[in-house]
Coordinates of C-alpha atoms in Angstrom, one line a residue:
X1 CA -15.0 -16.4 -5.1
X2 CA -15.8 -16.3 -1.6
X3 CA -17.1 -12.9 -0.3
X4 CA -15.5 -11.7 2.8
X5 CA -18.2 -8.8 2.9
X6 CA -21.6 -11.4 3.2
X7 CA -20.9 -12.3 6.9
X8 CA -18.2 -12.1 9.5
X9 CA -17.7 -16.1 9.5
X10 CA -16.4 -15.2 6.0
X11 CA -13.6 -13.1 7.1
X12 CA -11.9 -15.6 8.8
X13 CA -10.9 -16.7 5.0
X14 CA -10.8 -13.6 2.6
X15 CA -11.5 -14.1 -0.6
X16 CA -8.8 -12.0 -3.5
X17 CA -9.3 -12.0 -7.1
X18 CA -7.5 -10.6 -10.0
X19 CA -4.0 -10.4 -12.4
X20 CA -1.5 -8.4 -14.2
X21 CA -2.1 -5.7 -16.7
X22 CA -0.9 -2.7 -17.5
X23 CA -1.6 0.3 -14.9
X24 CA -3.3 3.7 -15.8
X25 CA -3.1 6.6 -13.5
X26 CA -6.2 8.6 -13.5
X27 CA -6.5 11.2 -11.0
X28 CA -9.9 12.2 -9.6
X29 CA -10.6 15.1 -7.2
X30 CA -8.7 18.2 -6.3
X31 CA -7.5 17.3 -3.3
X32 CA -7.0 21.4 -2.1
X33 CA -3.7 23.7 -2.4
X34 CA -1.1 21.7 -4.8
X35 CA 2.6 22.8 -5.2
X36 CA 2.5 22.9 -8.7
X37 CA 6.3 21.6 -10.5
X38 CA 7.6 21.5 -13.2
X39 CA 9.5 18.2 -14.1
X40 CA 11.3 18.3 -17.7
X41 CA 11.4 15.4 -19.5
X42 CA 15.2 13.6 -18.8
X43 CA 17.8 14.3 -22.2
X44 CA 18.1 10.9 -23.7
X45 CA 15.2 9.6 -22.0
X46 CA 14.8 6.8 -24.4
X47 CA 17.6 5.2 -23.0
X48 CA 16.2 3.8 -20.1
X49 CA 15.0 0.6 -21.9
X50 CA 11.7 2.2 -22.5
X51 CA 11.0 3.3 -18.8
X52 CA 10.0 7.4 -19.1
X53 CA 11.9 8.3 -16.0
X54 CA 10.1 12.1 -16.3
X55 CA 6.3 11.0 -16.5
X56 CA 7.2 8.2 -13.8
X57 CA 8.3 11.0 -11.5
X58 CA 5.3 13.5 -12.5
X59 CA 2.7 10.1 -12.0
X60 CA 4.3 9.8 -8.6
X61 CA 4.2 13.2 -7.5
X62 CA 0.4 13.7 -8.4
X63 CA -0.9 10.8 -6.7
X64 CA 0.7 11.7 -3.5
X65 CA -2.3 14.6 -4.1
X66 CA 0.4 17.2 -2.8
X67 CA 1.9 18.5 -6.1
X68 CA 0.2 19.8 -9.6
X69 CA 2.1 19.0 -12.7
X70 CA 3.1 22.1 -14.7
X71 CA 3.4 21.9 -18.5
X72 CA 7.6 21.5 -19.3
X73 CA 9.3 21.8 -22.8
X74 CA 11.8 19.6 -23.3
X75 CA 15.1 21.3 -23.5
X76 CA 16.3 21.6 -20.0
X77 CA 18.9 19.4 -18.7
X78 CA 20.4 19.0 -15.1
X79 CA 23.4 21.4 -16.8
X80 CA 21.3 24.2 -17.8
X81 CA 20.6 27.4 -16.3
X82 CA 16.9 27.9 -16.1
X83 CA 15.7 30.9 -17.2
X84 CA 13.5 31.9 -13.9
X85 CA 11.0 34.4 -15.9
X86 CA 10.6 31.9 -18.2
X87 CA 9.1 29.3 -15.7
X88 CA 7.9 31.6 -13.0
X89 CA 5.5 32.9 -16.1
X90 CA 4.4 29.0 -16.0
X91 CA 3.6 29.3 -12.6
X92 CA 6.2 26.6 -11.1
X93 CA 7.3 26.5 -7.9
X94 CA 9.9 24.1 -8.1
X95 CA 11.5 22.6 -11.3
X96 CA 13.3 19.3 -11.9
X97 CA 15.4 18.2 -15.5
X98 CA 18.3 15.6 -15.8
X99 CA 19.8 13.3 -18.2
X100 CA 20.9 9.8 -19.2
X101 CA 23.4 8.5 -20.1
X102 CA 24.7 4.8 -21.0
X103 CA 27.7 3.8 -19.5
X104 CA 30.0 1.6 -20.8
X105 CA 29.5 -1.3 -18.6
X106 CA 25.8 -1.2 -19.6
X107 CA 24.6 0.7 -16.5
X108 CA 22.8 3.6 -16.9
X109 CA 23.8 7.2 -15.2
X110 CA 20.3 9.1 -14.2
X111 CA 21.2 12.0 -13.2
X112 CA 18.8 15.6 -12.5
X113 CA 18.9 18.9 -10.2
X114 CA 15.5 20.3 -8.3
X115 CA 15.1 24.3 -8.4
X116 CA 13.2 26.7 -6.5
X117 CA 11.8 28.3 -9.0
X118 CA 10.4 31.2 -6.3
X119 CA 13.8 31.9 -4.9
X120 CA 15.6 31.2 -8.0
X121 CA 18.4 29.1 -6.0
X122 CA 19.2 25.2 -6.8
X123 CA 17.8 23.0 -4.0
X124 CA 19.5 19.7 -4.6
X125 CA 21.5 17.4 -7.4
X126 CA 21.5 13.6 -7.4
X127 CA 23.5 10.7 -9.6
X128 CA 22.4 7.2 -10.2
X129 CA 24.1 4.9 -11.6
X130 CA 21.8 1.6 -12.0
X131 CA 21.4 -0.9 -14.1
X132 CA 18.1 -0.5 -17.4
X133 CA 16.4 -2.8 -15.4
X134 CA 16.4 -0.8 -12.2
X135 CA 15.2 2.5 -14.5
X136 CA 11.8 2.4 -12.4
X137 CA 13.0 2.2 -9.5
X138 CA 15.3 5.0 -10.0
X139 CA 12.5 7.0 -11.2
X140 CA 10.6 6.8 -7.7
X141 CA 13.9 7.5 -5.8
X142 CA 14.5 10.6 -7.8
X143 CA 10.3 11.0 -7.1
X144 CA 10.6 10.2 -3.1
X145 CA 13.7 12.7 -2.8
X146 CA 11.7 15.3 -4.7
X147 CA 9.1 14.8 -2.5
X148 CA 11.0 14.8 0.8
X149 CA 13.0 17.9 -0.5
X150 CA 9.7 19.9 -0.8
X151 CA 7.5 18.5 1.7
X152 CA 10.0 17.6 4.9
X153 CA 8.1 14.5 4.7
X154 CA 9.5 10.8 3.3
X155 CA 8.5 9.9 -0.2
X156 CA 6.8 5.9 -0.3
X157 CA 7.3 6.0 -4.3
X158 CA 10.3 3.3 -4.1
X159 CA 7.8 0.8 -1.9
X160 CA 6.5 -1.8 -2.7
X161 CA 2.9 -3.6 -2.6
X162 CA 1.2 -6.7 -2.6
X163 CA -1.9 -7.5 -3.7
X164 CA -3.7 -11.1 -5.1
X165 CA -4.7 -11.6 -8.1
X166 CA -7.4 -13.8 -9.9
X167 CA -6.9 -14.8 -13.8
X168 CA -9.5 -17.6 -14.9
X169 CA -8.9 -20.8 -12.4
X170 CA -5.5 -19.5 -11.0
X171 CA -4.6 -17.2 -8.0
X172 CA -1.5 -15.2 -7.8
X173 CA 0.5 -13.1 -5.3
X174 CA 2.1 -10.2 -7.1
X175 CA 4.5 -7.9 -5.7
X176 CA 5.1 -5.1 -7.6
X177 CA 5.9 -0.9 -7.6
X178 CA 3.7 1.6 -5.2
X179 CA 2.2 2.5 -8.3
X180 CA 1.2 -0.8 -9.3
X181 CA 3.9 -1.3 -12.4
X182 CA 6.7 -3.9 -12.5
X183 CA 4.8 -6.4 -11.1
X184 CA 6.6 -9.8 -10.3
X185 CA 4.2 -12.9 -9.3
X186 CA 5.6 -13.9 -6.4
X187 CA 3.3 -17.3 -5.9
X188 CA 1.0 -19.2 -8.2
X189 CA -1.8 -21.8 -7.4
X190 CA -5.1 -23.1 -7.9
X191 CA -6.0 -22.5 -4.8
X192 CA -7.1 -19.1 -2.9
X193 CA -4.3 -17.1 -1.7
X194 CA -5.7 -14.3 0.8
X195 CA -5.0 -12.2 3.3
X196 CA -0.7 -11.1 2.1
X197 CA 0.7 -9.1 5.2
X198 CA 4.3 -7.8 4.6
X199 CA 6.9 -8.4 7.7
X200 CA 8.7 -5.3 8.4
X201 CA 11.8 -6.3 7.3
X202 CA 10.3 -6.3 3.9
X203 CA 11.5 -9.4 2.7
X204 CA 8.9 -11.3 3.7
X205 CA 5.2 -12.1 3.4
X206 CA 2.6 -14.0 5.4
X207 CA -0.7 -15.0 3.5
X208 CA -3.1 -17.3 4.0
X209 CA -3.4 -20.4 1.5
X210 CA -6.0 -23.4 1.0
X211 CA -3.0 -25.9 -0.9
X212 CA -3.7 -28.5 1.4
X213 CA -7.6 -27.9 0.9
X214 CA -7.9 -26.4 4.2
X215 CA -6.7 -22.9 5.2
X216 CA -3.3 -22.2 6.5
X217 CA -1.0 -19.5 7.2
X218 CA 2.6 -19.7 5.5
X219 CA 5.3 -17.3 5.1
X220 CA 7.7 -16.8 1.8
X221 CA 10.6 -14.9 1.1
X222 CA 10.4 -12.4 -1.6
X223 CA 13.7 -12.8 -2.7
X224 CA 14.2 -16.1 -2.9
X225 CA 10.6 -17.5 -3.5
X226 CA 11.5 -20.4 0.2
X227 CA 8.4 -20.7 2.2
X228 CA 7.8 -22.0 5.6
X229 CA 4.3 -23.1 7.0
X230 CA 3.7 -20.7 10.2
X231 CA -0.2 -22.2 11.3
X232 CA -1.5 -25.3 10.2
X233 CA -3.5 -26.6 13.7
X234 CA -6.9 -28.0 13.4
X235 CA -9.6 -26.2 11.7
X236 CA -9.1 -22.6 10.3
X237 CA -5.7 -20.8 10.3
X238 CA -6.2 -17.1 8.8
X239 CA -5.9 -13.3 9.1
X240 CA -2.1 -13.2 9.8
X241 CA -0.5 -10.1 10.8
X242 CA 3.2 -8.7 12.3
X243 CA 4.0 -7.2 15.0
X244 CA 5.9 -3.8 14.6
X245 CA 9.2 -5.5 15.5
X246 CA 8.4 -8.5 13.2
X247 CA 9.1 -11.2 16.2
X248 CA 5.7 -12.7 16.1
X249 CA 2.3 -12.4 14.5
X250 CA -1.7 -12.5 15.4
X251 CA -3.7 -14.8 14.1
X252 CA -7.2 -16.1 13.8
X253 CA -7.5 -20.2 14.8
X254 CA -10.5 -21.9 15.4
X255 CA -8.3 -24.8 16.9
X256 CA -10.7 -24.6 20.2
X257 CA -14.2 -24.5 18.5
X258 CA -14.9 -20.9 17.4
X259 CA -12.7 -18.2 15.5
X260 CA -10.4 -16.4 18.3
X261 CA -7.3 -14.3 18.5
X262 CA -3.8 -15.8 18.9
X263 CA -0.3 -14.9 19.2
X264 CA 2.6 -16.6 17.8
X265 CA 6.4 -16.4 17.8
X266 CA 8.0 -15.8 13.6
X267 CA 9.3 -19.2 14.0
X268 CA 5.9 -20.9 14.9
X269 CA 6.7 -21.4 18.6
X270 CA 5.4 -20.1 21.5
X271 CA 1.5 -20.2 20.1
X272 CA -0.9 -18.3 22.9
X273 CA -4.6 -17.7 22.7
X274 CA -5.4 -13.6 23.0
X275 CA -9.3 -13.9 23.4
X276 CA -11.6 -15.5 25.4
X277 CA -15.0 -14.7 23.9
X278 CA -18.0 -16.9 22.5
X279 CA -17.8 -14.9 19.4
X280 CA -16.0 -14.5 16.0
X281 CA -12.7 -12.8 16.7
X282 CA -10.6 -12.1 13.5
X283 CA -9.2 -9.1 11.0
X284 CA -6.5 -8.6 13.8
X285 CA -3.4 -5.7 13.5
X286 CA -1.4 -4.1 15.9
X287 CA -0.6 -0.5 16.8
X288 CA 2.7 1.2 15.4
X289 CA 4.4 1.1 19.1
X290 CA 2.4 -2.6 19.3
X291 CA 0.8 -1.9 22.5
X292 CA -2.4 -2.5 21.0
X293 CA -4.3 -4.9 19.0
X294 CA -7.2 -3.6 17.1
X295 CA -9.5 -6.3 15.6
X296 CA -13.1 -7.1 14.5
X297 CA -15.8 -9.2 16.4
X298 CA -19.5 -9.5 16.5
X299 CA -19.2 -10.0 20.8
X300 CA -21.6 -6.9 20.4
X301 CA -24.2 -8.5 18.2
X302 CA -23.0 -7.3 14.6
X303 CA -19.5 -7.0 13.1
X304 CA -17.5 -4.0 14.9
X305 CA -13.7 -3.3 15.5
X306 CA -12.4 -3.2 19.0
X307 CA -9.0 -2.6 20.3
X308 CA -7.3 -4.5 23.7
X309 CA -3.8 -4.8 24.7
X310 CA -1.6 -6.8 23.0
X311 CA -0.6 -8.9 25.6
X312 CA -4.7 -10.0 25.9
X313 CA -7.4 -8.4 28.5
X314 CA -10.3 -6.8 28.4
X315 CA -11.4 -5.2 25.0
X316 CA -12.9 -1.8 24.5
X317 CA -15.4 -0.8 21.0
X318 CA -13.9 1.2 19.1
X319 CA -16.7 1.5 16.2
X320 CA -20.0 2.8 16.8
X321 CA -21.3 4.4 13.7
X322 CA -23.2 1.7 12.1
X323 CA -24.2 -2.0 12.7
X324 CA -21.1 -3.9 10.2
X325 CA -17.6 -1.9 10.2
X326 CA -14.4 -4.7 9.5
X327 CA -11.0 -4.6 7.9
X328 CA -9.0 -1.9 10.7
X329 CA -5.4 -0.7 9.9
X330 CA -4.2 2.0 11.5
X331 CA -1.8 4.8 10.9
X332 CA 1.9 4.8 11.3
X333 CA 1.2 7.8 13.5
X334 CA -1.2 5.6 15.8
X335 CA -3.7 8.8 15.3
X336 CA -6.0 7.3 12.0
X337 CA -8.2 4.2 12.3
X338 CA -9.1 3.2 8.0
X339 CA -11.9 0.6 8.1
X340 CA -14.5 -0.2 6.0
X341 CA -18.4 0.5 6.9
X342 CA -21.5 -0.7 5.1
X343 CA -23.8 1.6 4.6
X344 CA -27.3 1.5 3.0
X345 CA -25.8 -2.4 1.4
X346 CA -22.6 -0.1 0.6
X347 CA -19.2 -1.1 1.8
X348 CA -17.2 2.1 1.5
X349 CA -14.0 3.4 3.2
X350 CA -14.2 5.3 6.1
X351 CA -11.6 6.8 8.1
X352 CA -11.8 7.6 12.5
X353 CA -9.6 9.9 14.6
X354 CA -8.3 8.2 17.0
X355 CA -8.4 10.8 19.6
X356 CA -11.4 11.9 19.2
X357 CA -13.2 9.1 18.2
X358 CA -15.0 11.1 15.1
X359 CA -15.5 9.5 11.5
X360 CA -15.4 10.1 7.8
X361 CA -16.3 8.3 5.1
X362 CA -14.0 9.4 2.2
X363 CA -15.3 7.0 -0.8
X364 CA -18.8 6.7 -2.7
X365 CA -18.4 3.7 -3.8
X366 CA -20.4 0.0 -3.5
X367 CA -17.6 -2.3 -3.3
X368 CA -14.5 -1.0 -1.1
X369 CA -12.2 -3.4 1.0
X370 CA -9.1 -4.2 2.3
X371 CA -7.7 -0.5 3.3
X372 CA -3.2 -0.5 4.3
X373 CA -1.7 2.7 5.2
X374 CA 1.0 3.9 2.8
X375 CA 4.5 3.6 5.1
X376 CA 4.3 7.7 5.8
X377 CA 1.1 7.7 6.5
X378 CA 0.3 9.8 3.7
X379 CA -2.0 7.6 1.5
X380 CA -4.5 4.7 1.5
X381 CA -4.8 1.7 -1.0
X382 CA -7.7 -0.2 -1.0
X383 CA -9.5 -2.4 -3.3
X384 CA -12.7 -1.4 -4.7
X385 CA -14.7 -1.5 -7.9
X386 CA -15.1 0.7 -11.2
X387 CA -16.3 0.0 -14.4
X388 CA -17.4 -3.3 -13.5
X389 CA -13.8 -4.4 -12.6
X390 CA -12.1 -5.0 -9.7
X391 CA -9.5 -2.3 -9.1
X392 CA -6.9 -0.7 -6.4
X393 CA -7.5 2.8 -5.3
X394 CA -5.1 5.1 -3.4
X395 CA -6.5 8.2 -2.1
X396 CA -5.5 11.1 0.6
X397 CA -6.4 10.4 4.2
X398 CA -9.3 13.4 3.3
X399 CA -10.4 11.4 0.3
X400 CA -10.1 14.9 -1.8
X401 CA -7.8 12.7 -4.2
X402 CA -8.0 9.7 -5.2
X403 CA -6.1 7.5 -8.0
X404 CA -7.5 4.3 -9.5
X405 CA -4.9 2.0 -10.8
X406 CA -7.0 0.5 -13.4
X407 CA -6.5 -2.9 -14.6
X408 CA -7.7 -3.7 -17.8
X409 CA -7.4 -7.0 -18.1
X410 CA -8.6 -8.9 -14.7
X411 CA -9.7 -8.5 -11.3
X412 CA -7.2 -7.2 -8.7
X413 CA -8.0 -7.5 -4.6
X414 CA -6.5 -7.6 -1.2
X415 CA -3.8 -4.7 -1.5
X416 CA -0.9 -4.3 1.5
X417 CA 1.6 -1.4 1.4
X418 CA 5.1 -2.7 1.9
X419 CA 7.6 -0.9 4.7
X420 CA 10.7 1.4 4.2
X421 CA 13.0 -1.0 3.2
X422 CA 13.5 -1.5 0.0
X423 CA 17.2 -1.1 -1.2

């Protein structure tokens, strides 16, 4: 395993580790006011080919750290009439029950109603009809409209992420659910795979793989599994990320002698070198409107992230607050700067404002790395440690709640929220 944390030089080739397992949600933290509802399990809910379309939904809603699950009998379908003193004695504010039922081509029809409980009115009624093995992701639809109807605010429960994983002498590039479940290994090697970035068309994904024992920067179709080779010049190709309107990425080359930023078209054409520096440029991502580039570099004297335009220039330090901060994403907002500072030997997450240039740390752990932005904005995953395993956290932008997904098996690194697109 190479550690991307022992120097900057190592960045320019991430390490990942880990593998599949089963996922347990175990929220830590308070995370302030919650709207606490009430979601009844569905009528029939063992129809849905073992997926518990309820507890998926209440899972969801909790880690978003905005809602608090209130204890529901079963009993209550999407045809019922709720009797209001009834839950308003359980202290709900909102209240969700359904149904399934099989049809008769096999498909399944989900089907539930959301209730303000306060103002005793219905608020909205949805029908799916999908097939079993789409269950989950019919869960965290019915979760993301939920959200969105009580929040005004878009739900990222039907995303997906990416993350690598590390079982024995293999690597593997999962895709799976925003909440870790129905994963799907969408690569295999023995060989490092670091550094996934999702295009934001959200069918594709860029990494960085050492197949032909020396790194280089492909892209593969989720779907379909076809991969193309985007960077493979001389010396080190790494540290690929997209544009906002997917056309072309930044990269990190060392093509000219030392590790610098470049830009290059999807299609591999049209390669231009960004920096001009005599230091190690890498960990590059652009701004939501992609004005900017943020990135790290040691042109200071110790690993710090800066930000320049994205068309090249002069670069500005964005990073002051101790001697080694790496790994910048940024918000979909443009307002939040998530990085990762060391602090006392500690890597632990921290969090900027952008406008006013003051900092947070929101994690007490050792290990933290690898922070993405949920799609809203809303959450951060990151990969840290617990238990003496590698895991992938998500927590609130205030750090007031956080959710291991712990993986009980192997070690699990390099996480990277997918876009809005998923159909």
């Amino acid at each position: 395993m190479i550690s991307r944390r022992l120097s900057l030089a190592a960045l320019a080739a991430f390490p990942a580790a880990s593998a599949l397992a089963q996922v347990r949600i175990d929220i830590a933290g308070t995370g302030g006011t919650r709207i606490p509802v009430a979601i009844v399990d569905f009528r029939d809910d063992a129809k849905a080919s073992g997926q518990p379309i309820a507890a998926i939904v209440r899972a969801d809603l909790e880690r978003s750290g905005l809602f608090r699950s209130v204890d529901a009998p079963a009993g209550l379908s999407e045809t019922s009439s709720p009797a209001w003193p009834d839950w308003k004695a359980r202290q709900a504010d909102a209240l969700a029950a359904g149904s399934i039922t099989r049809l008769a081509d096999g498909r399944l029809d989900i089907r539930f109603k959301l209730w303000d409980v306060v103002n005793r009115t219905e608020l909205l009624g949805e029908a799916h009809a999908v097939h079993p093995d789409d269950a989950r992701l019919a869960a965290h639809r019915i979760a993301d409209t939920i959200y969105q109807k009580l929040t005004g605010e878009r739900g990222v429960f039907a995303t997906r992420m990416a993350y690598v994983t590390k079982a024995g002498p293999r690597y593997s590039l999962v895709v799976a659910d925003a909440d870790g479940e129905g994963a799907k290994v969408a690569l295999t090697s023995p060989d490092p795979i670091i550094s996934p970035a999702w295009a934001p068309n959200g069918r594709e994904l860029a990494y960085v793989t050492f197949e032909s024992r020396k790194a280089t920067v492909r892209v593969q179709d989720v779907q379909t599994g076809g991969r193309r080779v985007l960077a493979d010049f001389k010396g080190t190709n790494s540290a690929p990320a997209w544009s906002p309107d997917g056309s072309q990425l930044v990269l990190s080359l060392s093509r000219d002698g030392g590790t610098q930023l470049f830009v290059i078209n999807r299609d591999g054409s049209g390669l231009r070198r960004l920096t001009q520096s005599g230091s190690i440029d890498t960990e590059a991502c652009y701004s939501p409107d992609g004005s900017k580039i943020y990135f790290v570099s040691d042109r200071g004297g110790g690993p710090q992230i800066y930000r320049m335009p994205a068309s090249g220039g002069a670069a500005e330090r964005v990073t002051f607050s101790g001697n080694y901060n790496i790994s910048p994403a940024v918000s979909p907002d443009g307002r939040t700067l998530a990085y990762i500072t060391r602090i006392s030997g500690a890597f632990r997450l921290s969090v900027m404002d952008l406008g006013t240039g003051q900092s947070q740390q929101i994690s007490e752990a050792n290990d933290d790395e690898s922070p993405a932005f949920a799609p809203n904005g809303k959450l951060i995953v990151y990969a840290s440690r617990a238990g003496g395993k590698e895991v992938l956290m998500t927590t609130t932008l205030d750090g007031k709640m956080k959710t291991p997904l712990l993986v009980t098996l192997v070690e699990v690194r390099e996480p990277t929220w997918g876009p809005f697109t998923r159909q």
